[in-house]
Amino acid sequence: INKRLLVKELKMNLEKQYLEALDVYRNVPKKNVFLSGYCNITHNRLLGMTCRDDVDYVAVYGDNRDEFFTTLSKVVVEEDKKQEVLDKFLSAPLILSFAKGITRQTIQCKILIDKRYYRYVELSLEVLKKPGTDELTGFFNMTDMTDEIIFKKAVTVGFQKYSDFMVDVDIRQDTYKMISSRHGMGSLPPQSGVFSSTNARHASKLADQASTRECLEKLSYPYMLEHLRSKDSYWFYYRIYEGDQLRTKKVQVFYIDKQLEHIGFVRKDVTEMLVEEQKKNEALAHALTSSERANKAKAEFLSRMSHDIRTPMNAIIGMTELTKKEIDDKERILENIEVIASSSKLLLGIIND
């Protein structure tokens, strides 16, 4: 009796789970869901599939389940993810996975919509056995994950420790969001808004006209798109007053995602770093000047010494040659030797000095 009751309770729980999953499919929030549906995996049939705009996919495109997921794989951008969709969501591999106790499959990937727009999505499918049968039913959702993944990519790609702030710019919408900012920072733009007009207002508050021009030019859409076409990032500097202090800022601009047309930039205070660099440059300039002076003194010294050395050396060489010619004249030889000895002492004195 207890065994029959236990089996009955188990069947009731499975039926309840199945009905709850079906209810979730029918009442799933539509805000971030591109596609939602359920299917008979055993018989390879779509039972219901609706799009964000409430179009009945089955009524329009048919009920072949594997054809649907094969078509879906073709809009996935990453090649390895295309194959993963087929490996995880086609009926045959799903049945094998369920036999191993795997009841849920998920994939995060990038898709191309209408051959124009890129979005990040999560594909998820939960497999349940239909109560009273051996048939497998799958409950499928394609959820828009673009904002979440863009946020994570922005932090990963652009965030640097001690940065003033980081911004994500949506070029297509001309909007921006402040991804992060350092606590207590002054001179910050609003957390979100229209990028072009906000940048113009911010640039007008900079310390000098050169900084204003730099900010307006280097953060204009034509400039950003042109310079990020051939390189990963670029940077520029401007100056701004924070209280009564004049600070120098470095702004680094980079693509968060080129296909989705999201650009990020990070602003960092480099005032102290530039002061240190200036000190190092001044020290190097001083060292270079000192070295040049030392080299000049050395050259002058060697010039004087070479002249002083040459005089007694020429005397020694000249007297030696004369002595060879006057080898039979003893008196002349002694005179020459005296000159050679005197010149040698002079040369040794110069060398010792």
XYZ file of C-alpha atoms in Angstrom:
353
model
C 0.000 0.000 0.000
C 2.793 2.392 0.952
C 4.577 1.664 -2.322
C 1.440 2.401 -4.338
C 0.912 5.638 -2.393
C 4.521 6.665 -3.011
C 4.204 5.998 -6.760
C 0.939 7.913 -6.867
C 2.499 10.864 -5.039
C 5.484 10.812 -7.414
C 3.166 10.866 -10.447
C 1.207 13.750 -8.943
C 4.422 15.714 -8.335
C 5.585 15.100 -11.905
C 2.211 16.169 -13.267
C 2.288 19.282 -11.090
C 5.809 20.113 -12.299
C 4.722 19.635 -15.898
C 1.645 21.856 -15.492
C 3.706 24.538 -13.737
C 6.220 24.518 -16.602
C 3.373 24.802 -19.095
C 1.883 27.669 -17.097
C 5.240 29.458 -17.024
C 5.500 29.123 -20.811
C 2.021 30.560 -21.305
C 2.538 33.414 -18.837
C 6.259 34.110 -19.220
C 7.103 37.853 -19.046
C 7.640 39.150 -22.588
C 9.967 42.090 -21.925
C 13.306 40.316 -22.505
C 12.050 37.158 -24.237
C 12.543 36.899 -28.001
C 11.036 33.426 -28.361
C 9.087 31.177 -26.043
C 7.586 27.765 -26.750
C 7.147 24.100 -25.953
C 7.574 20.989 -28.040
C 7.212 17.228 -28.158
C 10.804 16.018 -28.316
C 9.865 12.351 -28.771
C 7.868 13.045 -31.934
C 10.010 15.992 -33.087
C 7.094 18.437 -33.102
C 6.663 22.043 -32.073
C 3.477 22.406 -30.031
C 3.631 26.170 -29.615
C 6.200 28.884 -30.289
C 5.603 32.622 -30.037
C 7.866 35.565 -30.800
C 8.242 38.818 -28.914
C 5.663 40.392 -31.207
C 3.192 37.525 -30.444
C 3.526 35.887 -33.885
C 2.651 32.162 -33.760
C 5.805 30.570 -35.195
C 4.186 27.141 -35.684
C 1.284 28.562 -37.677
C 3.657 30.501 -39.948
C 6.652 28.174 -40.343
C 5.436 24.690 -39.477
C 5.860 22.270 -36.574
C 9.093 20.401 -37.405
C 11.138 20.829 -34.262
C 14.599 19.945 -35.630
C 14.112 22.241 -38.623
C 13.325 25.088 -36.235
C 16.529 24.628 -34.203
C 18.621 24.100 -37.353
C 17.304 27.412 -38.691
C 17.945 29.045 -35.330
C 21.581 27.854 -35.364
C 22.135 29.724 -38.644
C 21.538 33.135 -37.040
C 24.107 32.411 -34.315
C 27.279 34.403 -35.026
C 29.959 32.251 -33.369
C 30.801 29.090 -35.323
C 31.386 26.955 -32.216
C 28.060 28.114 -30.777
C 26.227 27.163 -33.997
C 27.349 23.577 -33.520
C 26.594 23.687 -29.808
C 22.970 24.613 -30.560
C 22.652 21.531 -32.766
C 24.435 19.289 -30.258
C 22.230 20.382 -27.374
C 18.814 21.197 -28.830
C 18.098 18.704 -31.625
C 15.755 15.890 -30.584
C 18.165 12.926 -30.744
C 20.900 14.408 -28.476
C 18.223 15.747 -26.095
C 16.750 12.254 -25.644
C 20.216 10.844 -24.939
C 20.971 13.630 -22.438
C 17.643 13.065 -20.648
C 18.481 9.367 -20.319
C 21.654 10.445 -18.501
C 19.650 12.607 -16.092
C 20.334 15.963 -17.800
C 17.036 17.856 -17.883
C 18.155 21.398 -18.710
C 20.276 22.848 -21.518
C 21.500 26.462 -21.766
C 23.723 28.382 -24.180
C 24.726 32.052 -24.245
C 25.565 33.341 -27.725
C 25.369 36.278 -30.115
C 22.736 36.277 -32.859
C 22.165 38.381 -35.984
C 18.563 39.551 -36.354
C 17.199 40.347 -39.833
C 20.817 40.467 -41.076
C 21.149 43.904 -39.431
C 21.162 43.829 -35.612
C 23.280 41.851 -33.196
C 22.022 40.785 -29.784
C 23.300 38.554 -27.001
C 20.806 35.882 -25.954
C 20.484 32.904 -23.652
C 18.865 29.808 -25.120
C 17.372 27.542 -22.462
C 15.339 24.355 -22.692
C 13.912 22.308 -19.830
C 12.931 18.691 -20.528
C 10.070 16.978 -18.658
C 8.296 13.686 -19.192
C 4.637 14.188 -20.015
C 2.499 12.690 -17.221
C 1.025 9.271 -18.039
C 3.319 8.773 -21.061
C 6.961 8.174 -21.973
C 6.986 11.226 -24.224
C 9.412 14.062 -23.533
C 8.261 17.671 -23.635
C 10.662 20.590 -23.904
C 10.008 24.141 -22.694
C 12.140 26.648 -24.586
C 13.042 30.328 -24.076
C 15.326 32.698 -25.937
C 16.058 35.568 -23.540
C 17.720 38.880 -24.446
C 20.928 39.161 -22.380
C 22.475 42.081 -24.265
C 22.432 44.679 -21.463
C 23.859 42.258 -18.914
C 26.621 40.937 -21.170
C 27.510 44.404 -22.463
C 27.881 45.511 -18.851
C 30.200 42.605 -18.055
C 32.241 43.149 -21.209
C 32.575 46.849 -20.467
C 33.916 46.146 -16.997
C 36.252 43.439 -18.295
C 37.580 45.394 -21.277
C 37.776 48.909 -19.925
C 37.863 49.132 -16.170
C 41.104 50.191 -14.615
C 41.783 50.582 -10.948
C 41.457 54.152 -9.677
C 39.710 55.359 -12.829
C 37.416 58.341 -12.375
C 34.604 56.722 -14.316
C 33.717 54.371 -17.160
C 31.022 55.021 -19.775
C 29.205 52.759 -22.251
C 28.087 54.682 -25.369
C 25.411 53.279 -27.691
C 26.306 54.910 -31.017
C 23.101 53.919 -32.767
C 20.887 55.454 -30.048
C 23.228 58.363 -29.156
C 22.857 57.420 -25.482
C 25.272 56.535 -22.717
C 25.309 54.865 -19.307
C 27.785 55.388 -16.509
C 29.123 51.880 -15.867
C 31.134 52.819 -12.796
C 32.517 55.857 -11.034
C 34.882 56.452 -8.162
C 33.160 57.437 -4.950
C 33.492 61.102 -4.101
C 34.643 62.124 -7.562
C 33.772 65.625 -8.699
C 33.375 66.844 -12.283
C 31.240 63.823 -13.232
C 28.559 63.896 -15.951
C 25.049 62.538 -15.141
C 24.658 58.761 -14.824
C 22.906 58.444 -18.201
C 21.476 60.532 -21.017
C 22.035 61.729 -24.576
C 25.752 61.372 -25.228
C 26.439 64.120 -27.801
C 24.727 66.923 -25.855
C 26.126 65.764 -22.492
C 29.667 65.677 -23.883
C 29.225 69.208 -25.267
C 28.160 70.509 -21.844
C 31.006 68.681 -20.109
C 33.580 69.998 -22.591
C 32.432 73.582 -22.013
C 33.414 73.261 -18.325
C 37.031 72.290 -18.942
C 39.980 74.409 -17.874
C 40.979 75.921 -21.219
C 39.948 76.159 -24.861
C 42.517 73.587 -25.949
C 40.991 71.028 -23.562
C 37.470 71.855 -24.773
C 38.481 71.402 -28.420
C 40.251 68.146 -27.623
C 37.247 66.699 -25.791
C 34.751 67.700 -28.483
C 36.880 66.367 -31.326
C 38.157 63.120 -29.796
C 34.711 62.064 -28.496
C 32.799 62.914 -31.663
C 31.245 59.945 -33.472
C 33.156 60.453 -36.768
C 36.494 60.640 -34.929
C 35.781 57.610 -32.718
C 34.619 55.425 -35.605
C 37.539 56.458 -37.831
C 40.274 55.873 -35.273
C 38.850 52.626 -33.885
C 38.584 51.171 -37.371
C 42.251 50.207 -37.475
C 43.277 49.967 -33.812
C 41.911 48.708 -30.507
C 41.946 52.024 -28.665
C 43.263 55.577 -28.538
C 43.622 58.192 -25.816
C 43.878 61.919 -25.261
C 44.328 64.387 -22.380
C 42.467 67.404 -21.091
C 42.615 69.641 -18.043
C 39.802 70.464 -15.627
C 39.449 72.255 -12.314
C 38.307 70.180 -9.348
C 37.680 72.733 -6.648
C 40.684 75.037 -6.831
C 43.012 72.334 -8.165
C 43.941 72.043 -11.827
C 43.926 68.354 -12.740
C 45.005 66.523 -15.896
C 42.809 63.678 -17.133
C 43.595 60.866 -19.565
C 40.633 59.492 -21.532
C 41.028 56.078 -23.188
C 38.474 55.149 -25.863
C 37.837 51.560 -27.031
C 35.225 49.293 -28.587
C 33.123 47.306 -26.143
C 31.411 45.532 -29.029
C 31.963 46.611 -32.624
C 29.024 44.761 -34.160
C 26.551 46.143 -31.623
C 28.163 49.596 -31.995
C 28.923 50.108 -28.314
C 31.996 52.201 -27.496
C 33.421 52.641 -24.019
C 35.783 55.125 -22.515
C 37.577 55.380 -19.209
C 38.776 58.602 -17.603
C 41.775 58.496 -15.301
C 43.504 61.228 -13.296
C 47.165 61.419 -14.348
C 48.173 64.699 -12.675
C 50.669 63.161 -10.247
C 51.998 60.790 -12.893
C 52.725 63.689 -15.269
C 54.429 65.626 -12.457
C 56.649 62.617 -11.782
C 57.391 62.237 -15.488
C 58.308 65.923 -15.695
C 60.691 65.518 -12.745
C 62.280 62.485 -14.414
C 62.611 64.360 -17.708
C 64.214 67.314 -15.933
C 66.626 64.946 -14.153
C 67.489 63.299 -17.480
C 67.999 66.700 -19.108
C 70.297 67.737 -16.237
C 72.217 64.470 -16.532
C 72.533 64.976 -20.284
C 73.828 68.530 -19.813
C 76.329 67.331 -17.213
C 77.446 64.535 -19.514
C 77.879 66.944 -22.419
C 79.934 69.261 -20.221
C 82.092 66.361 -19.047
C 82.637 65.164 -22.611
C 83.554 68.667 -23.717
C 86.041 69.031 -20.838
C 87.481 65.615 -21.649
C 87.892 66.533 -25.322
C 89.582 69.818 -24.438
C 91.880 68.045 -21.979
C 92.873 65.403 -24.526
C 93.490 68.086 -27.153
C 95.804 69.995 -24.830
C 97.533 66.830 -23.672
C 98.078 65.529 -27.210
C 99.758 68.827 -28.093
C 101.947 68.797 -24.956
C 102.907 65.163 -25.497
C 103.682 65.646 -29.188
C 106.459 68.228 -28.526
C 108.872 66.028 -26.484
C 107.909 62.960 -28.507
C 108.907 64.701 -31.756
C 112.199 65.708 -30.125
C 112.947 62.112 -29.103
C 112.098 60.760 -32.559
C 114.094 63.530 -34.334
C 117.209 63.118 -32.169
C 117.100 59.362 -32.617
C 117.110 59.694 -36.413
C 119.985 62.222 -36.298
C 122.011 59.920 -34.072
C 121.727 57.116 -36.632
C 123.176 59.408 -39.280
C 125.971 60.747 -37.008
C 126.989 57.400 -35.556
C 130.695 58.162 -36.119
C 130.581 61.601 -34.450
C 130.905 60.864 -30.730
C 130.501 64.469 -29.646
C 127.270 64.898 -31.637
C 125.949 61.610 -30.321
C 126.400 62.741 -26.724
C 124.581 66.011 -27.458
C 121.706 64.088 -29.067
C 121.479 61.724 -26.104
C 121.240 64.716 -23.753
C 118.292 66.096 -25.768
C 116.617 62.655 -25.842
C 117.057 62.237 -22.068
C 115.707 65.728 -21.365
C 112.691 65.197 -23.644
C 112.010 61.764 -22.076
C 111.911 63.271 -18.586
C 109.564 65.999 -19.827
C 107.287 63.374 -21.429
C 107.283 61.235 -18.271
C 106.347 64.276 -16.197
C 103.426 65.082 -18.521
C 102.186 61.457 -18.334
C 102.542 61.404 -14.531
C 100.561 64.657 -14.274
